[in-house]
Tab-separated table of C-alpha atoms and ligand atoms in Angstrom:
chain	number	residue	atom	x	y	z
R	98	UNK	CA	10.760	-9.186	-19.358
R	99	UNK	CA	14.279	-8.279	-18.199
R	100	UNK	CA	15.176	-9.894	-14.901
R	101	UNK	CA	17.929	-7.457	-13.999
R	102	UNK	CA	17.332	-3.891	-12.910
R	103	UNK	CA	18.469	-0.960	-15.022
R	104	UNK	CA	21.046	1.422	-13.593
R	105	UNK	CA	18.307	3.915	-12.658
R	106	UNK	CA	16.172	1.245	-10.998
R	107	UNK	CA	19.209	0.007	-9.043
R	108	UNK	CA	20.000	3.528	-7.937
R	109	UNK	CA	16.453	4.076	-6.653
R	110	UNK	CA	16.443	0.712	-4.880
R	111	UNK	CA	19.824	1.426	-3.272
R	112	UNK	CA	18.775	4.914	-2.166
R	113	UNK	CA	15.657	3.407	-0.566
R	114	UNK	CA	17.761	0.703	1.084
R	115	UNK	CA	20.235	3.201	2.530
R	116	UNK	CA	17.471	5.459	3.787
R	117	UNK	CA	15.644	2.483	5.320
R	118	UNK	CA	18.774	1.269	7.077
R	119	UNK	CA	19.959	4.622	8.362
R	120	UNK	CA	16.682	6.456	9.067
R	121	UNK	CA	13.718	4.075	9.114
R	122	UNK	CA	14.824	0.883	10.864
R	123	UNK	CA	16.305	2.618	13.939
R	124	UNK	CA	13.017	4.498	14.527
R	125	UNK	CA	10.508	1.815	13.504
R	126	UNK	CA	9.852	0.692	17.089
R	127	UNK	CA	9.060	4.288	18.136
R	128	UNK	CA	6.694	4.705	15.183
R	129	UNK	CA	4.879	1.675	16.542
R	130	UNK	CA	3.927	3.766	19.601
R	131	UNK	CA	1.830	6.900	20.036
R	132	UNK	CA	5.007	9.025	20.031
R	133	UNK	CA	5.769	8.197	16.435
R	134	UNK	CA	3.687	10.672	14.410
R	135	UNK	CA	6.318	13.441	14.160
R	136	UNK	CA	8.913	10.901	13.080
R	137	UNK	CA	6.612	9.609	10.367
R	138	UNK	CA	6.031	13.122	9.052
R	139	UNK	CA	9.777	13.808	9.054
R	140	UNK	CA	10.366	10.538	7.183
R	141	UNK	CA	7.775	11.529	4.584
R	142	UNK	CA	9.373	14.954	4.070
R	143	UNK	CA	12.769	13.354	3.514
R	144	UNK	CA	11.329	10.749	1.165
R	145	UNK	CA	9.561	13.422	-0.886
R	146	UNK	CA	12.916	15.217	-1.114
R	147	UNK	CA	14.466	12.016	-2.447
R	148	UNK	CA	11.746	11.689	-5.106
R	149	UNK	CA	9.761	8.802	-3.613
R	150	UNK	CA	6.336	10.478	-3.663
R	151	UNK	CA	5.691	10.278	-7.372
R	152	UNK	CA	7.839	7.420	-8.562
R	153	UNK	CA	5.589	6.716	-11.530
R	154	UNK	CA	4.500	10.330	-12.089
R	155	UNK	CA	5.751	12.330	-15.050
R	156	UNK	CA	8.617	14.701	-14.353
R	157	UNK	CA	6.742	17.737	-15.714
R	158	UNK	CA	4.359	17.311	-12.759
R	159	UNK	CA	7.264	16.992	-10.313
R	160	UNK	CA	7.409	13.187	-10.320
R	161	UNK	CA	10.423	10.909	-10.670
R	162	UNK	CA	9.065	9.124	-13.751
R	163	UNK	CA	10.988	5.992	-12.784
R	164	UNK	CA	8.312	3.425	-13.618
R	165	UNK	CA	6.586	0.608	-11.801
R	166	UNK	CA	9.538	-1.756	-11.319
R	167	UNK	CA	11.461	1.018	-9.559
R	168	UNK	CA	8.362	1.745	-7.455
R	169	UNK	CA	8.093	-1.920	-6.441
R	170	UNK	CA	11.789	-2.192	-5.554
R	171	UNK	CA	11.640	1.064	-3.565
R	172	UNK	CA	8.593	0.019	-1.519
R	173	UNK	CA	10.219	-3.333	-0.693
R	174	UNK	CA	13.351	-1.611	0.580
R	175	UNK	CA	11.421	0.972	2.603
R	176	UNK	CA	9.307	-1.799	4.158
R	177	UNK	CA	12.455	-3.617	5.258
R	178	UNK	CA	13.060	-0.620	7.482
R	179	UNK	CA	9.542	0.453	8.477
R	180	UNK	CA	6.230	-0.905	7.196
R	181	UNK	CA	4.248	2.100	8.459
R	182	UNK	CA	6.325	4.526	6.434
R	183	UNK	CA	6.284	2.226	3.404
R	184	UNK	CA	2.481	1.942	3.326
R	185	UNK	CA	2.129	5.707	3.509
R	186	UNK	CA	4.473	6.090	0.553
R	187	UNK	CA	2.716	3.317	-1.380
R	188	UNK	CA	-0.795	4.766	-0.913
R	189	UNK	CA	0.382	8.315	-1.667
R	190	UNK	CA	1.941	7.083	-4.912
R	191	UNK	CA	-1.309	5.323	-5.769
R	192	UNK	CA	-3.316	8.518	-5.244
R	193	UNK	CA	-0.857	10.449	-7.400
R	194	UNK	CA	-1.314	7.859	-10.128
R	195	UNK	CA	-5.107	8.209	-9.987
R	196	UNK	CA	-4.754	11.965	-10.504
R	197	UNK	CA	-2.261	11.452	-13.317
R	198	UNK	CA	-4.495	8.835	-14.979
R	199	UNK	CA	-7.888	10.550	-14.885
R	200	UNK	CA	-7.330	14.109	-13.648
R	201	UNK	CA	-7.733	17.069	-15.985
R	202	UNK	CA	-4.679	19.065	-16.961
R	203	UNK	CA	-5.602	21.657	-14.282
R	204	UNK	CA	-6.067	18.993	-11.596
R	205	UNK	CA	-2.732	17.364	-12.434
R	206	UNK	CA	-0.899	20.689	-12.480
R	207	UNK	CA	-2.426	21.703	-9.162
R	208	UNK	CA	-2.173	18.543	-7.084
R	209	UNK	CA	0.689	16.432	-8.407
R	210	UNK	CA	3.514	18.897	-7.638
R	211	UNK	CA	2.123	19.299	-4.107
R	212	UNK	CA	2.154	15.545	-3.554
R	213	UNK	CA	5.506	14.884	-5.207
R	214	UNK	CA	7.303	17.761	-3.481
R	215	UNK	CA	6.055	16.829	-0.016
R	216	UNK	CA	4.045	20.036	0.366
R	217	UNK	CA	1.261	17.570	1.179
R	218	UNK	CA	2.746	15.091	3.686
R	219	UNK	CA	0.593	12.335	2.134
R	220	UNK	CA	-2.523	11.770	0.049
R	221	UNK	CA	-5.461	9.488	0.837
R	222	UNK	CA	-7.626	7.025	-1.109
R	223	UNK	CA	-11.221	7.167	0.169
R	224	UNK	CA	-13.136	4.165	-1.106
R	225	UNK	CA	-14.118	1.819	1.737
R	226	UNK	CA	-17.319	2.321	3.736
R	227	UNK	CA	-18.839	0.384	6.613
R	228	UNK	CA	-21.192	-1.448	4.217
R	229	UNK	CA	-18.789	-1.503	1.265
R	230	UNK	CA	-15.421	-3.225	1.820
R	231	UNK	CA	-14.708	-6.088	-0.565
R	232	UNK	CA	-17.729	-4.883	-2.525
R	233	UNK	CA	-16.977	-1.157	-2.969
R	234	UNK	CA	-19.732	-0.775	-5.579
R	235	UNK	CA	-22.181	-1.052	-2.648
R	236	UNK	CA	-21.053	2.374	-1.399
R	237	UNK	CA	-23.631	4.863	-0.081
R	238	UNK	CA	-21.677	8.142	-0.047
R	239	UNK	CA	-23.525	10.567	-2.303
R	240	UNK	CA	-22.407	13.473	-4.436
R	241	UNK	CA	-25.165	15.764	-5.719
R	242	UNK	CA	-24.590	18.636	-8.121
R	243	UNK	CA	-26.007	21.875	-6.716
R	244	UNK	CA	-25.375	24.722	-9.149
R	245	UNK	CA	-21.604	25.001	-9.499
R	246	UNK	CA	-20.834	22.738	-6.571
R	247	UNK	CA	-20.921	19.060	-5.724
R	248	UNK	CA	-22.281	18.309	-2.282
R	249	UNK	CA	-20.737	15.260	-0.634
R	250	UNK	CA	-22.480	13.312	2.120
R	251	UNK	CA	-21.372	10.022	3.606
R	252	UNK	CA	-18.690	8.283	5.575
R	253	UNK	CA	-15.534	6.443	4.559
R	254	UNK	CA	-13.761	4.121	6.993
R	255	UNK	CA	-10.228	2.768	7.421
R	256	UNK	CA	-8.629	5.545	5.387
R	257	UNK	CA	-4.830	5.436	5.460
R	258	UNK	CA	-3.164	8.785	6.315
R	259	UNK	CA	-6.442	10.756	6.361
R	260	UNK	CA	-5.461	12.909	9.329
R	261	UNK	CA	-2.325	14.321	7.656
R	262	UNK	CA	-3.211	13.887	3.973
R	263	UNK	CA	-3.236	17.091	1.940
R	264	UNK	CA	-5.913	15.776	-0.386
R	265	UNK	CA	-8.233	12.840	-0.871
R	266	UNK	CA	-9.524	11.030	-3.893
R	267	UNK	CA	-13.097	10.209	-2.950
R	268	UNK	CA	-15.583	7.916	-4.623
R	269	UNK	CA	-19.289	8.735	-4.353
R	270	UNK	CA	-22.569	7.761	-5.999
R	271	UNK	CA	-23.701	10.411	-8.475
R	272	UNK	CA	-26.473	8.378	-10.114
R	273	UNK	CA	-28.309	6.153	-7.614
R	274	UNK	CA	-30.602	4.823	-10.358
R	275	UNK	CA	-27.771	3.464	-12.501
R	276	UNK	CA	-26.986	-0.270	-12.405
R	277	UNK	CA	-24.579	-1.248	-9.616
R	278	UNK	CA	-21.099	0.183	-10.176
R	279	UNK	CA	-22.196	2.426	-13.059
R	280	UNK	CA	-23.272	5.570	-11.217
R	281	UNK	CA	-20.123	6.133	-9.151
R	282	UNK	CA	-17.811	9.093	-9.731
R	283	UNK	CA	-14.393	10.091	-8.472
R	284	UNK	CA	-13.535	13.458	-6.883
R	285	UNK	CA	-10.423	15.226	-5.751
R	286	UNK	CA	-11.009	16.940	-2.430
R	287	UNK	CA	-8.672	19.072	-0.339
R	288	UNK	CA	-8.397	18.143	3.294
R	289	UNK	CA	-9.593	20.768	5.773
R	290	UNK	CA	-12.669	21.871	3.838
R	291	UNK	CA	-15.809	22.701	5.774
R	292	UNK	CA	-17.969	19.593	6.126
R	293	UNK	CA	-15.088	17.122	6.474
R	294	UNK	CA	-14.574	15.437	9.805
R	295	UNK	CA	-11.628	13.131	10.431
R	296	UNK	CA	-12.114	10.564	13.190
R	297	UNK	CA	-9.332	9.758	15.606
R	298	UNK	CA	-6.797	7.164	14.495
R	299	UNK	CA	-7.970	3.580	14.929
R	300	UNK	CA	-6.125	1.368	17.419
R	301	UNK	CA	-4.594	-1.341	15.248
R	302	UNK	CA	-2.731	-4.614	15.509
R	303	UNK	CA	0.131	-3.491	13.271
R	304	UNK	CA	1.464	-0.693	11.067
R	305	UNK	CA	0.591	1.479	14.024
R	306	UNK	CA	2.823	4.317	12.824
R	307	UNK	CA	0.440	4.964	9.948
R	308	UNK	CA	-2.897	6.580	10.814
R	309	UNK	CA	-6.134	4.874	9.778
R	310	UNK	CA	-9.149	7.170	10.128
R	311	UNK	CA	-12.816	7.554	9.394
R	312	UNK	CA	-13.567	10.466	7.042
R	313	UNK	CA	-17.082	11.870	7.217
R	314	UNK	CA	-18.501	14.279	4.661
R	315	UNK	CA	-21.527	16.288	5.853
R	316	UNK	CA	-22.903	18.758	3.345
R	317	UNK	CA	-19.317	19.158	2.132
R	318	UNK	CA	-19.290	21.484	-0.861
R	319	UNK	CA	-16.568	21.129	-3.465
R	320	UNK	CA	-16.344	22.980	-6.782
R	321	UNK	CA	-17.870	21.392	-9.890
R	322	UNK	CA	-14.369	20.859	-11.264
R	323	UNK	CA	-13.495	18.558	-8.337
R	324	UNK	CA	-14.955	15.747	-10.455
R	325	UNK	CA	-12.110	13.614	-11.831
R	326	UNK	CA	-12.592	11.736	-15.046
R	327	UNK	CA	-16.013	11.043	-16.496
R	328	UNK	CA	-19.117	11.286	-14.345
R	329	UNK	CA	-20.464	7.803	-13.566
R	330	UNK	CA	-17.227	6.060	-14.609
R	331	UNK	CA	-15.408	6.246	-11.278
R	332	UNK	CA	-15.807	2.622	-10.256
R	333	UNK	CA	-13.641	1.451	-13.164
R	334	UNK	CA	-11.017	3.975	-12.095
R	335	UNK	CA	-11.012	2.585	-8.539
R	336	UNK	CA	-10.722	-1.003	-9.760
R	337	UNK	CA	-7.919	-0.123	-12.178
R	338	UNK	CA	-5.909	1.881	-9.664
R	339	UNK	CA	-6.340	-0.736	-6.942
R	340	UNK	CA	-4.682	-3.232	-9.274
R	341	UNK	CA	-1.633	-0.945	-9.425
R	342	UNK	CA	-1.794	-0.419	-5.668
R	343	UNK	CA	-1.619	-4.180	-5.195
R	344	UNK	CA	1.873	-4.186	-6.675
R	345	UNK	CA	2.753	-1.712	-3.915
R	346	UNK	CA	1.218	-3.823	-1.141
R	347	UNK	CA	2.807	-7.045	-2.427
R	348	UNK	CA	6.169	-5.254	-2.538
R	349	UNK	CA	5.618	-4.005	0.988
R	350	UNK	CA	4.807	-7.520	2.211
R	351	UNK	CA	7.971	-8.803	0.545
R	352	UNK	CA	10.037	-6.171	2.377
R	353	UNK	CA	8.617	-7.117	5.773
R	354	UNK	CA	9.132	-10.829	5.074
R	355	UNK	CA	12.745	-10.279	4.021
R	356	UNK	CA	13.489	-8.142	7.074
R	357	UNK	CA	12.104	-10.849	9.363
R	358	UNK	CA	14.123	-13.560	7.620
R	359	UNK	CA	17.301	-11.466	7.865
R	360	UNK	CA	16.893	-11.358	11.640
R	361	UNK	CA	16.227	-15.083	11.725
R	362	UNK	CA	19.314	-15.798	9.620
R	363	UNK	CA	21.533	-13.770	11.939
R	364	UNK	CA	20.036	-15.455	14.985
R	365	UNK	CA	20.759	-18.882	13.496
R	366	UNK	CA	24.429	-17.885	13.423
R	367	UNK	CA	24.462	-16.574	17.014
R	368	UNK	CA	22.219	-18.615	19.276
R	369	UNK	CA	23.570	-21.850	20.749
R	370	UNK	CA	21.596	-24.750	22.184
R	371	UNK	CA	22.657	-28.360	22.778
R	372	UNK	CA	26.258	-27.135	22.435
R	373	UNK	CA	25.837	-25.988	18.837
R	374	UNK	CA	24.697	-22.959	16.827
R	375	UNK	CA	21.012	-23.471	16.161
R	376	UNK	CA	21.736	-22.774	12.466
R	377	UNK	CA	23.352	-26.237	12.311
R	378	UNK	CA	19.954	-27.881	12.960
R	379	UNK	CA	18.621	-29.012	9.626
R	380	UNK	CA	14.984	-28.505	10.636
R	381	UNK	CA	15.668	-24.769	10.982
R	382	UNK	CA	17.848	-24.623	7.852
R	383	UNK	CA	14.980	-25.978	5.790
R	384	UNK	CA	12.566	-23.516	7.300
R	385	UNK	CA	14.870	-20.672	6.253
R	386	UNK	CA	15.512	-22.154	2.798
R	387	UNK	CA	11.788	-22.572	2.055
R	388	UNK	CA	10.869	-19.081	3.200
R	389	UNK	CA	13.686	-17.371	1.245
R	390	UNK	CA	12.697	-19.346	-1.862
R	391	UNK	CA	9.106	-18.162	-1.492
R	392	UNK	CA	10.238	-14.554	-1.063
R	393	UNK	CA	12.309	-14.824	-4.244
R	394	UNK	CA	9.288	-16.234	-6.112
R	395	UNK	CA	7.203	-13.346	-4.762
R	396	UNK	CA	9.783	-10.872	-6.044
R	397	UNK	CA	9.593	-12.389	-9.524
R	398	UNK	CA	5.780	-12.304	-9.578
R	399	UNK	CA	5.894	-8.667	-8.485
R	400	UNK	CA	8.436	-7.807	-11.158
R	401	UNK	CA	6.275	-9.481	-13.782
R	402	UNK	CA	3.186	-7.541	-12.725
R	403	UNK	CA	5.191	-4.302	-12.578
R	404	UNK	CA	6.667	-4.987	-16.001
R	405	UNK	CA	3.233	-5.702	-17.482
R	406	UNK	CA	1.930	-2.414	-16.088
R	407	UNK	CA	4.976	-0.497	-17.267
R	408	UNK	CA	4.578	-1.924	-20.780
R	409	UNK	CA	0.931	-0.877	-20.893
R	410	UNK	CA	-0.176	-4.539	-20.921
R	411	UNK	CA	-3.131	-5.975	-19.056
R	412	UNK	CA	-1.726	-6.405	-15.540
R	413	UNK	CA	-4.748	-6.940	-13.256
R	414	UNK	CA	-4.464	-10.715	-12.888
R	415	UNK	CA	-0.682	-10.684	-12.542
R	416	UNK	CA	-0.954	-7.959	-9.868
R	417	UNK	CA	-3.537	-10.034	-7.980
R	418	UNK	CA	-1.344	-13.147	-8.197
R	419	UNK	CA	1.683	-11.196	-7.003
R	420	UNK	CA	-0.204	-9.569	-4.097
R	421	UNK	CA	-1.846	-12.837	-3.065
R	422	UNK	CA	1.386	-14.812	-3.094
R	423	UNK	CA	3.667	-12.127	-1.653
R	424	UNK	CA	1.354	-11.225	1.225
R	425	UNK	CA	0.531	-14.808	2.219
R	426	UNK	CA	4.128	-15.995	1.942
R	427	UNK	CA	5.411	-12.930	3.798
R	428	UNK	CA	3.001	-13.789	6.612
R	429	UNK	CA	4.506	-17.279	6.676
R	430	UNK	CA	8.025	-15.829	6.570
R	431	UNK	CA	7.305	-13.700	9.635
R	432	UNK	CA	5.732	-16.672	11.411
R	433	UNK	CA	8.771	-18.882	10.720
R	434	UNK	CA	11.276	-16.140	11.551
R	435	UNK	CA	9.572	-15.539	14.885
R	436	UNK	CA	9.615	-19.279	15.545
R	437	UNK	CA	13.353	-19.390	14.835
R	438	UNK	CA	13.944	-16.711	17.482
R	439	UNK	CA	11.972	-18.755	19.997
R	440	UNK	CA	10.956	-16.744	23.067
R	441	UNK	CA	13.029	-13.780	21.852
R	442	UNK	CA	10.753	-13.578	18.822
R	443	UNK	CA	7.792	-12.923	21.065
R	444	UNK	CA	9.468	-10.251	23.190
R	445	UNK	CA	9.147	-6.590	22.229
R	446	UNK	CA	12.895	-5.992	22.642
R	447	UNK	CA	13.345	-7.767	19.289
R	448	UNK	CA	11.612	-6.510	16.118
R	449	UNK	CA	10.047	-9.829	15.124
R	450	UNK	CA	6.824	-9.416	17.075
R	451	UNK	CA	6.283	-6.000	15.401
R	452	UNK	CA	6.994	-7.425	11.954
R	453	UNK	CA	4.586	-10.317	12.565
R	454	UNK	CA	1.905	-7.742	13.452
R	455	UNK	CA	2.817	-5.385	10.590
R	456	UNK	CA	2.637	-8.064	7.920
R	457	UNK	CA	-0.837	-9.343	8.862
R	458	UNK	CA	-2.802	-6.580	7.132
R	459	UNK	CA	-1.064	-7.088	3.781
R	460	UNK	CA	-3.377	-10.000	2.958
R	461	UNK	CA	-6.422	-7.879	3.866
R	462	UNK	CA	-6.176	-4.302	2.582
R	463	UNK	CA	-6.354	-3.313	-1.084
R	464	UNK	CA	-8.358	-6.493	-1.587
R	465	UNK	CA	-8.277	-9.525	0.707
R	466	UNK	CA	-6.629	-12.775	-0.388
R	467	UNK	CA	-10.094	-14.143	-1.097
R	468	UNK	CA	-10.841	-11.228	-3.420
R	469	UNK	CA	-7.509	-11.742	-5.227
R	470	UNK	CA	-8.538	-15.378	-5.778
R	471	UNK	CA	-11.938	-14.234	-7.075
R	472	UNK	CA	-10.179	-11.948	-9.597
R	473	UNK	CA	-7.685	-14.627	-10.677
R	474	UNK	CA	-10.356	-17.349	-11.010
R	475	UNK	CA	-12.674	-15.017	-12.952
R	476	UNK	CA	-9.908	-14.467	-15.473
R	477	UNK	CA	-9.012	-18.181	-15.659
R	478	UNK	CA	-12.613	-19.270	-16.126
R	479	UNK	CA	-13.707	-16.467	-18.455
R	480	UNK	CA	-13.833	-18.713	-21.501
R	481	UNK	CA	-15.336	-21.822	-19.929
R	482	UNK	CA	-18.040	-20.510	-17.630
O	633	LIG	C1	-5.195	-0.661	8.265
O	633	LIG	C2	-6.147	-0.524	7.126
O	633	LIG	C3	-5.900	0.432	6.143
O	633	LIG	C4	-6.816	0.584	5.100
O	633	LIG	N1	-6.611	1.601	4.191
O	633	LIG	C5	-7.603	1.889	3.306
O	633	LIG	C6	-7.528	3.066	2.498
O	633	LIG	O1	-6.567	3.837	2.559
O	633	LIG	N2	-8.567	3.332	1.661
O	633	LIG	C7	-9.644	2.507	1.554
O	633	LIG	O2	-10.557	2.838	0.784
O	633	LIG	N3	-9.743	1.379	2.300
O	633	LIG	C8	-8.751	1.061	3.177
O	633	LIG	N4	-8.832	-0.074	3.961
O	633	LIG	C9	-9.987	-0.964	3.790
O	633	LIG	C10	-9.603	-2.331	3.240
O	633	LIG	O3	-9.259	-2.251	1.885
O	633	LIG	C11	-10.776	-3.292	3.533
O	633	LIG	O4	-10.769	-3.525	4.911
O	633	LIG	C12	-10.680	-4.586	2.745
O	633	LIG	O5	-10.857	-4.370	1.375
O	633	LIG	C13	-11.701	-5.632	3.230
O	633	LIG	O6	-12.974	-5.077	3.389
O	633	LIG	P1	-13.766	-5.345	4.763
O	633	LIG	O7	-12.841	-5.009	5.876
O	633	LIG	O8	-15.059	-4.612	4.707
O	633	LIG	O9	-14.017	-6.879	4.798
O	633	LIG	P2	-15.304	-7.651	4.160
O	633	LIG	O10	-15.475	-7.240	2.758
O	633	LIG	O11	-16.436	-7.498	5.089
O	633	LIG	O12	-14.802	-9.146	4.189
O	633	LIG	C14	-14.976	-10.029	5.301
O	633	LIG	C15	-14.486	-11.413	4.874
O	633	LIG	O13	-15.287	-11.899	3.784
O	633	LIG	C16	-14.444	-12.269	2.720
O	633	LIG	N5	-15.150	-12.050	1.453
O	633	LIG	C17	-15.817	-10.945	1.047
O	633	LIG	N6	-16.315	-11.100	-0.184
O	633	LIG	C18	-15.950	-12.350	-0.582
O	633	LIG	C19	-16.177	-13.119	-1.763
O	633	LIG	N7	-16.833	-12.640	-2.816
O	633	LIG	N8	-15.674	-14.379	-1.811
O	633	LIG	C20	-14.984	-14.891	-0.757
O	633	LIG	N9	-14.738	-14.214	0.382
O	633	LIG	C21	-15.209	-12.954	0.460
O	633	LIG	C22	-13.219	-11.381	2.869
O	633	LIG	O14	-12.103	-11.914	2.176
O	633	LIG	C23	-13.047	-11.400	4.370
O	633	LIG	O15	-12.396	-12.570	4.761
O	633	LIG	C24	-7.923	-0.273	4.997
O	633	LIG	C25	-8.150	-1.252	5.974
O	633	LIG	C26	-7.289	-1.372	7.028
O	633	LIG	C27	-7.594	-2.404	8.101
């Protein structure tokens, strides 16, 4: 594994950093309110123009073909500016990768250019249901073949970007008699079809600029060729793609943690108490030193997972380790950074309270910390249990 970025990876990271500093950070507080939707959509259009909506998608489908390390570095930089925009980009990239991985040639040629070019503002990943969160194989959404159409019925919850996504990848049970996890298939579905109802955006603690919706399918008819990959093999696809998505979420957590620590560092050099800059107090210096060290360790774990994926190696456990560590340590970074700002950290005028809210979900979605530990332990104990 090479620890330094290539010239192309550096260029992508720097472009993301500049965009985050000039466009995302100044608007992040507005995105956190109900007035932010148009800004988010404008951000997404610009980011598609810069090639961020298919970072690991082949160029003949309109992608940037920059690889997973570049994707990770880009998401971290975007999240330093605005976590809501970064999660939308991360999930859209994940959906594009599902289509690239298991879609037919026709499906790739149809959907990937639309996602990569920004014709679709975003794309959504419809897996979770009210009775199937950490255990997605317990899903109840059904897809039944009726002549030349699949008929979808069921409800997905907590779907990122559903209200402005151009398309969804949707998982549904096609063989209810198969053993658990074996009779699930994956579909590509255009938003706006008859029989799809998008619920209003959930009120959330953080990442409020990104919409999270319920998506209900009622007698929703999609063509037979909406099936992606092999019938009955969709659960493996979901598990595999979530592992890649975890590199995105870990990278996003890292970006939020670094942004919070940057504010804390500056504050340590400005604020005076007891006749001295508070940065001269060793208790606070150590807090900063520990948190930056953890963020650097998170970056290395993320790079390792990204490198494994890029090399075509088994990367599931390394992605879980990276997501677990990055998201938990980024939560701690935000907690410490807010503490360093004292009362100012808690006041909305400063961005720390938003960052502390934005970071919280990173140890929950795309697999909770507990589920990451289950995956890691299963791998560690495979040969002894
Ligand atoms: C803002 C937001 C955006 C989201 N975006 C999407 C999206 O775009 N697409 C999508 O499909 N889903 C999405 N999700 C869903 C998300 O992935 C789930 O919420 C998450 O996987 C946890 O599922 P759950 O909420 O049902 O919790 P549960 O599974 O009910 O878990 C409850 C608790 O039990 C613990 N637990 C469960 N099983 C075990 C176990 N075996 N061992 C130990 N502890 C366990 C969990 O860690 C947790 O602490 C999103 C959620 C949110 C909040």
